[in-house]
Short mmCIF file of C-alpha atoms in Angstrom, two decimals:
data_model
loop_
_atom_site.label_atom_id
_atom_site.label_comp_id
_atom_site.label_asym_id
_atom_site.label_seq_id
_atom_site.Cartn_x
_atom_site.Cartn_y
_atom_site.Cartn_z
CA MET O 27 0.75 -10.17 -53.47
CA SER O 28 1.06 -10.61 -57.23
CA GLU O 29 1.30 -7.53 -59.41
CA ASN O 30 -1.04 -9.32 -61.84
CA TRP O 31 -4.03 -9.93 -59.60
CA SER O 32 -6.81 -8.73 -61.90
CA GLY O 33 -8.72 -11.48 -63.63
CA SER O 34 -6.55 -14.15 -62.01
CA TYR O 35 -6.46 -15.55 -58.50
CA LEU O 36 -4.79 -14.93 -55.16
CA ASP O 37 -2.61 -17.48 -53.39
CA THR O 38 -2.45 -16.62 -49.72
CA THR O 39 -2.59 -18.03 -46.22
CA MET O 40 -4.89 -16.57 -43.62
CA PRO O 41 -6.04 -17.71 -40.18
CA ILE O 42 -9.82 -17.83 -40.68
CA PRO O 43 -11.39 -19.30 -37.55
CA ALA O 44 -14.37 -21.63 -37.76
CA MET O 45 -17.41 -19.50 -36.93
CA ARG O 46 -20.92 -20.88 -36.69
CA ASP O 47 -22.67 -17.68 -35.65
CA VAL O 48 -21.20 -14.38 -36.71
CA ARG O 49 -21.97 -10.70 -36.64
CA VAL O 50 -21.05 -8.62 -39.69
CA PHE O 51 -20.26 -4.92 -39.20
CA ASP O 52 -20.61 -2.55 -42.16
CA LEU O 53 -17.66 -0.13 -42.26
CA ALA O 54 -18.71 2.02 -45.23
CA VAL O 55 -20.36 5.42 -45.42
CA ALA O 56 -23.43 5.85 -47.60
CA LEU O 57 -22.87 7.24 -51.08
CA GLU O 58 -25.16 10.25 -51.45
CA PRO O 59 -25.19 13.66 -53.19
CA GLY O 60 -23.50 16.38 -51.16
CA MET O 61 -21.31 13.95 -49.22
CA PRO O 62 -17.91 15.26 -48.09
CA ARG O 63 -15.11 15.06 -50.62
CA HIS O 64 -11.68 16.56 -51.07
CA PRO O 65 -11.80 19.42 -53.60
CA TYR O 66 -9.25 17.57 -55.75
CA HIS O 67 -11.79 14.82 -56.44
CA PRO O 68 -15.02 14.91 -58.49
CA PRO O 69 -18.22 14.89 -56.41
CA TYR O 70 -20.70 12.07 -56.16
CA ALA O 71 -23.79 12.67 -58.28
CA TYR O 72 -26.87 10.50 -58.68
CA ALA O 73 -29.98 10.59 -60.85
CA LEU O 74 -32.81 8.10 -61.24
CA ALA O 75 -32.66 7.78 -65.01
CA LYS O 76 -35.68 5.50 -65.34
CA LYS O 77 -38.52 5.47 -62.83
CA HIS O 78 -41.01 2.72 -62.15
CA GLY O 79 -43.98 3.23 -64.44
CA GLU O 80 -42.02 4.91 -67.22
CA GLY O 81 -41.27 1.65 -68.99
CA MET O 82 -43.35 -1.45 -68.49
CA TYR O 83 -42.46 -5.06 -69.28
CA GLY O 84 -46.05 -6.24 -69.26
CA ASN O 85 -48.14 -8.03 -66.65
CA GLY O 86 -47.62 -5.09 -64.30
CA VAL O 87 -43.84 -5.54 -64.14
CA SER O 88 -41.67 -2.39 -64.12
CA SER O 89 -38.02 -1.56 -63.46
CA ALA O 90 -35.99 1.42 -62.35
CA MET O 91 -32.36 2.31 -62.96
CA GLU O 92 -29.95 5.12 -62.25
CA VAL O 93 -26.84 6.88 -63.47
CA LEU O 94 -24.11 7.91 -61.06
CA THR O 95 -20.75 9.62 -61.35
CA MET O 96 -18.01 9.98 -58.76
CA GLY O 97 -14.29 10.07 -58.19
CA ALA O 98 -12.65 6.84 -57.10
CA HIS O 99 -11.46 8.53 -53.89
CA VAL O 100 -14.89 9.71 -52.74
CA GLY O 101 -16.59 8.02 -49.79
CA THR O 102 -15.13 4.82 -48.32
CA HIS O 103 -12.38 3.81 -50.72
CA VAL O 104 -8.98 2.19 -51.16
CA ASP O 105 -5.98 3.78 -52.88
CA ALA O 106 -4.26 1.95 -55.69
CA ARG O 107 -0.50 1.60 -55.33
CA GLY O 108 -0.14 4.03 -58.20
CA HIS O 109 -2.24 6.73 -56.52
CA VAL O 110 0.98 8.30 -55.27
CA ALA O 111 4.40 8.38 -56.93
CA LYS O 112 7.82 9.46 -55.69
CA ASP O 113 10.27 10.94 -58.20
CA GLY O 114 8.15 9.57 -61.01
CA LYS O 115 8.14 6.01 -59.70
CA VAL O 116 5.42 3.86 -58.16
CA PHE O 117 5.56 0.61 -56.20
CA GLY O 118 8.12 -1.78 -57.63
CA GLU O 119 10.40 1.03 -58.85
CA ARG O 120 8.24 1.36 -61.97
CA GLU O 121 8.25 4.56 -64.02
CA VAL O 122 4.81 6.12 -64.23
CA PHE O 123 5.09 9.43 -66.12
CA ASP O 124 5.07 7.67 -69.49
CA ALA O 125 2.72 4.92 -68.35
CA GLN O 126 -0.49 6.90 -67.94
CA SER O 127 -3.12 8.54 -70.11
CA ALA O 128 -6.32 10.51 -69.69
CA SER O 129 -8.46 7.78 -71.27
CA GLY O 130 -6.57 4.69 -70.13
CA GLY O 131 -5.50 5.70 -66.65
CA LEU O 132 -2.47 4.01 -65.09
CA GLU O 133 -0.68 1.28 -66.99
CA VAL O 134 1.26 0.29 -63.86
CA ALA O 135 0.20 0.01 -60.21
CA SER O 136 -3.48 0.57 -60.99
CA ILE O 137 -6.24 -0.66 -58.73
CA GLU O 138 -6.42 -3.84 -60.84
CA GLU O 139 -3.27 -4.96 -59.04
CA THR O 140 -5.03 -4.78 -55.67
CA GLY O 141 -6.64 -8.09 -54.82
CA PRO O 142 -9.24 -8.75 -52.13
CA ILE O 143 -8.13 -7.33 -48.81
CA ILE O 144 -8.76 -10.18 -46.39
CA GLY O 145 -7.02 -10.83 -43.10
CA PRO O 146 -7.03 -10.50 -39.33
CA GLY O 147 -8.37 -7.04 -38.53
CA HIS O 148 -7.30 -4.83 -35.64
CA LEU O 149 -9.04 -1.64 -34.55
CA VAL O 150 -6.94 1.06 -32.89
CA ASP O 151 -9.31 3.46 -31.12
CA MET O 152 -7.56 6.78 -30.52
CA VAL O 153 -10.55 8.08 -28.56
CA LYS O 154 -10.20 5.29 -25.99
CA LEU O 155 -6.42 5.41 -26.09
CA LEU O 156 -6.30 9.13 -25.27
CA GLY O 157 -9.43 9.23 -23.14
CA ARG O 158 -10.76 12.11 -25.25
CA HIS O 159 -11.47 13.07 -28.82
CA PRO O 160 -8.17 13.47 -30.68
CA GLU O 161 -7.18 16.84 -32.06
CA PRO O 162 -5.12 17.56 -35.19
CA LYS O 163 -2.02 17.78 -33.01
CA ASP O 164 -2.41 14.13 -31.97
CA GLY O 165 -0.46 11.51 -33.88
CA LEU O 166 -0.22 7.72 -33.64
CA GLY O 167 3.42 6.74 -33.38
CA PRO O 168 5.28 3.67 -32.10
CA ASP O 169 4.70 4.57 -28.44
CA GLU O 170 0.96 4.87 -28.95
CA PHE O 171 0.76 1.60 -30.87
CA GLU O 172 2.81 -0.20 -28.22
CA LYS O 173 0.52 1.13 -25.50
CA TRP O 174 -2.65 0.14 -27.38
CA PHE O 175 -1.52 -3.39 -28.21
CA ALA O 176 0.06 -4.07 -24.80
CA ASP O 177 -3.02 -6.07 -23.73
CA LYS O 178 -4.43 -6.93 -27.17
CA THR O 179 -3.59 -9.19 -30.07
CA PRO O 180 -0.81 -7.38 -31.96
CA PRO O 181 -0.79 -7.12 -35.77
CA GLY O 182 1.38 -9.53 -37.69
CA PRO O 183 2.00 -10.65 -41.26
CA GLY O 184 -1.21 -10.35 -43.27
CA SER O 185 -2.97 -8.10 -40.75
CA VAL O 186 -5.21 -5.14 -41.52
CA VAL O 187 -5.00 -2.25 -39.03
CA ILE O 188 -7.72 0.40 -39.02
CA VAL O 189 -7.65 3.56 -36.94
CA ARG O 190 -10.60 5.33 -35.35
CA THR O 191 -9.92 8.99 -34.61
CA GLY O 192 -13.56 9.81 -33.92
CA TRP O 193 -13.45 12.27 -36.82
CA MET O 194 -16.57 10.68 -38.31
CA ARG O 195 -18.53 12.78 -35.83
CA PHE O 196 -18.03 15.70 -38.22
CA TRP O 197 -19.68 13.87 -41.13
CA PRO O 198 -21.42 15.23 -43.24
CA ASP O 199 -19.99 18.71 -42.52
CA GLN O 200 -17.54 18.86 -45.42
CA ASP O 201 -15.27 21.64 -44.15
CA ALA O 202 -14.94 20.16 -40.66
CA TYR O 203 -14.54 16.59 -41.85
CA ILE O 204 -11.91 17.28 -44.51
CA GLY O 205 -9.91 19.39 -42.06
CA LEU O 206 -8.46 21.66 -44.72
CA SER O 207 -8.31 24.54 -42.26
CA THR O 208 -7.45 22.54 -39.15
CA GLY O 209 -5.38 19.49 -40.04
CA LEU O 210 -6.18 15.92 -38.99
CA PRO O 211 -5.11 13.40 -36.33
CA GLY O 212 -3.68 10.16 -37.65
CA VAL O 213 -0.72 7.85 -38.14
CA THR O 214 2.74 9.44 -38.18
CA ILE O 215 5.56 8.30 -40.45
CA ASP O 216 7.22 6.50 -37.53
CA GLY O 217 3.90 4.87 -36.71
CA ALA O 218 3.57 3.75 -40.33
CA LYS O 219 7.02 2.17 -40.13
CA TRP O 220 6.03 0.40 -36.89
CA LEU O 221 3.05 -1.14 -38.72
CA SER O 222 4.90 -2.03 -41.91
CA SER O 223 7.67 -3.74 -39.94
CA ARG O 224 5.04 -6.17 -38.69
CA GLY O 225 4.00 -7.22 -42.16
CA ILE O 226 0.54 -5.67 -42.45
CA ILE O 227 -1.09 -5.76 -45.89
CA ALA O 228 -3.47 -2.81 -45.47
CA THR O 229 -4.39 -0.01 -43.13
CA GLY O 230 -7.02 2.70 -43.00
CA SER O 231 -8.81 5.31 -40.94
CA ASP O 232 -12.07 7.19 -40.51
CA THR O 233 -10.52 10.39 -41.87
CA MET O 234 -10.39 11.57 -45.48
CA ASN O 235 -6.59 11.67 -45.35
CA TYR O 236 -5.13 8.64 -43.57
CA GLU O 237 -1.94 10.18 -42.29
CA HIS O 238 -1.31 12.66 -39.50
CA LYS O 239 -1.71 16.29 -40.58
CA PRO O 240 -1.02 18.44 -37.51
CA SER O 241 -1.38 21.53 -39.68
CA SER O 242 -3.37 22.26 -42.80
CA ALA O 243 -0.23 23.93 -44.18
CA ILE O 244 1.44 20.51 -44.54
CA ILE O 245 1.01 19.23 -48.09
CA ASN O 246 3.54 16.38 -48.09
CA LEU O 247 2.45 12.72 -48.01
CA PRO O 248 5.26 10.77 -46.30
CA VAL O 249 2.96 8.03 -44.95
CA HIS O 250 1.34 7.50 -48.35
CA VAL O 251 4.78 7.25 -49.93
CA HIS O 252 5.97 4.77 -47.29
CA ASN O 253 2.90 2.55 -47.59
CA LEU O 254 1.98 2.73 -51.26
CA VAL O 255 5.25 3.45 -53.05
CA GLU O 256 7.82 1.75 -50.83
CA ASN O 257 5.87 -1.21 -49.42
CA GLY O 258 2.73 -1.76 -51.50
CA ILE O 259 0.51 -1.51 -48.40
CA SER O 260 -3.06 -0.55 -49.25
CA ILE O 261 -4.52 2.59 -47.69
CA MET O 262 -8.26 2.93 -47.02
CA GLU O 263 -9.95 6.19 -46.07
CA SER O 264 -13.33 7.41 -44.78
CA LEU O 265 -14.09 4.15 -43.00
CA ASN O 266 -17.07 4.31 -40.67
CA LEU O 267 -15.77 2.73 -37.47
CA GLU O 268 -18.33 4.04 -34.99
CA VAL O 269 -20.37 0.83 -34.73
CA LEU O 270 -17.26 -1.25 -34.05
CA ALA O 271 -16.30 1.17 -31.27
CA GLU O 272 -19.81 1.14 -29.79
CA HIS O 273 -19.63 -2.64 -29.45
CA GLY O 274 -16.07 -2.66 -28.15
CA ILE O 275 -14.82 -4.77 -31.06
CA THR O 276 -11.05 -4.65 -31.61
CA ASP O 277 -10.33 -7.99 -33.34
CA PHE O 278 -12.18 -9.39 -36.35
CA LEU O 279 -11.88 -10.81 -39.83
CA PHE O 280 -11.60 -7.91 -42.28
CA VAL O 281 -12.89 -8.21 -45.85
CA ALA O 282 -12.94 -5.57 -48.62
CA VAL O 283 -12.83 -5.94 -52.40
CA PRO O 284 -12.05 -3.07 -54.79
CA LEU O 285 -13.85 -2.72 -58.09
CA ARG O 286 -12.01 -3.88 -61.18
CA ILE O 287 -11.45 -0.42 -62.70
CA LYS O 288 -8.97 -0.69 -65.55
CA GLY O 289 -6.24 1.89 -65.01
CA GLY O 290 -7.90 3.13 -61.81
CA THR O 291 -6.04 5.10 -59.14
CA GLY O 292 -8.42 3.85 -56.48
CA SER O 293 -11.83 2.29 -55.93
CA PRO O 294 -14.91 2.58 -53.76
CA ILE O 295 -15.21 -0.33 -51.35
CA ARG O 296 -17.75 -1.67 -48.88
CA PRO O 297 -15.59 -3.24 -46.17
CA VAL O 298 -16.96 -5.46 -43.44
CA ALA O 299 -15.69 -6.74 -40.11
CA ILE O 300 -16.81 -10.29 -39.28
CA VAL O 301 -16.89 -11.27 -35.61
CA GLY O 302 -17.87 -14.55 -33.98
CA ARG O 303 -20.70 -14.27 -31.47
#
């Protein structure tokens, strides 16, 4: 994908099947005050700044509007390639320490470089794979991916792989959902390499931190580094995958578009899975 996506266009090839009747699954959580967030990120706040009846246009017509504030990594979101750096460098071996500012954000690898995320989608359901709710000790590595895809369409170039751990059951309990005291199940570094070797363009999970955290004492981000810094693979977090699982959907067309936030380290998204009836 071009490093100059924003305001331009995307040349790509994708196998979009002809669908007359489709079902569209919403994969986003609702944005609402008090929603879970990592303590590193600003909370979501909302206020109805103008109520109906406070300002009239005439002929009985009124309008309402709001003001909201939030961090770009709150709720269902996608990380920009520059969200994480390794030794001062972001994707493309670009120096970032001198290419950032408080008011302008990132000058390189910002969310403006991330185009629409569109491609064949694949759901990996850890709950079904393990036959139980995963625990923080449980990781998704090559063996687990091989087992899951043994009788399913495997990911290939341009694919989007999303992982259901079942952790959304803890939403909206912030402490339980974030897992700061417990750790989180998720994709291991070897699992991330298994996916990247197949040419995926994006991946995500229903947890606040995409990668496997068997212990809350672990503060390193090897999977983020592998995906974002080394391969430019988008990471999405806090996806709501429960409805897909309820309907037994594992293959679909995935679509998500980040906001055009100049200098942004990430963006809220409202991803959807489109399935032919």
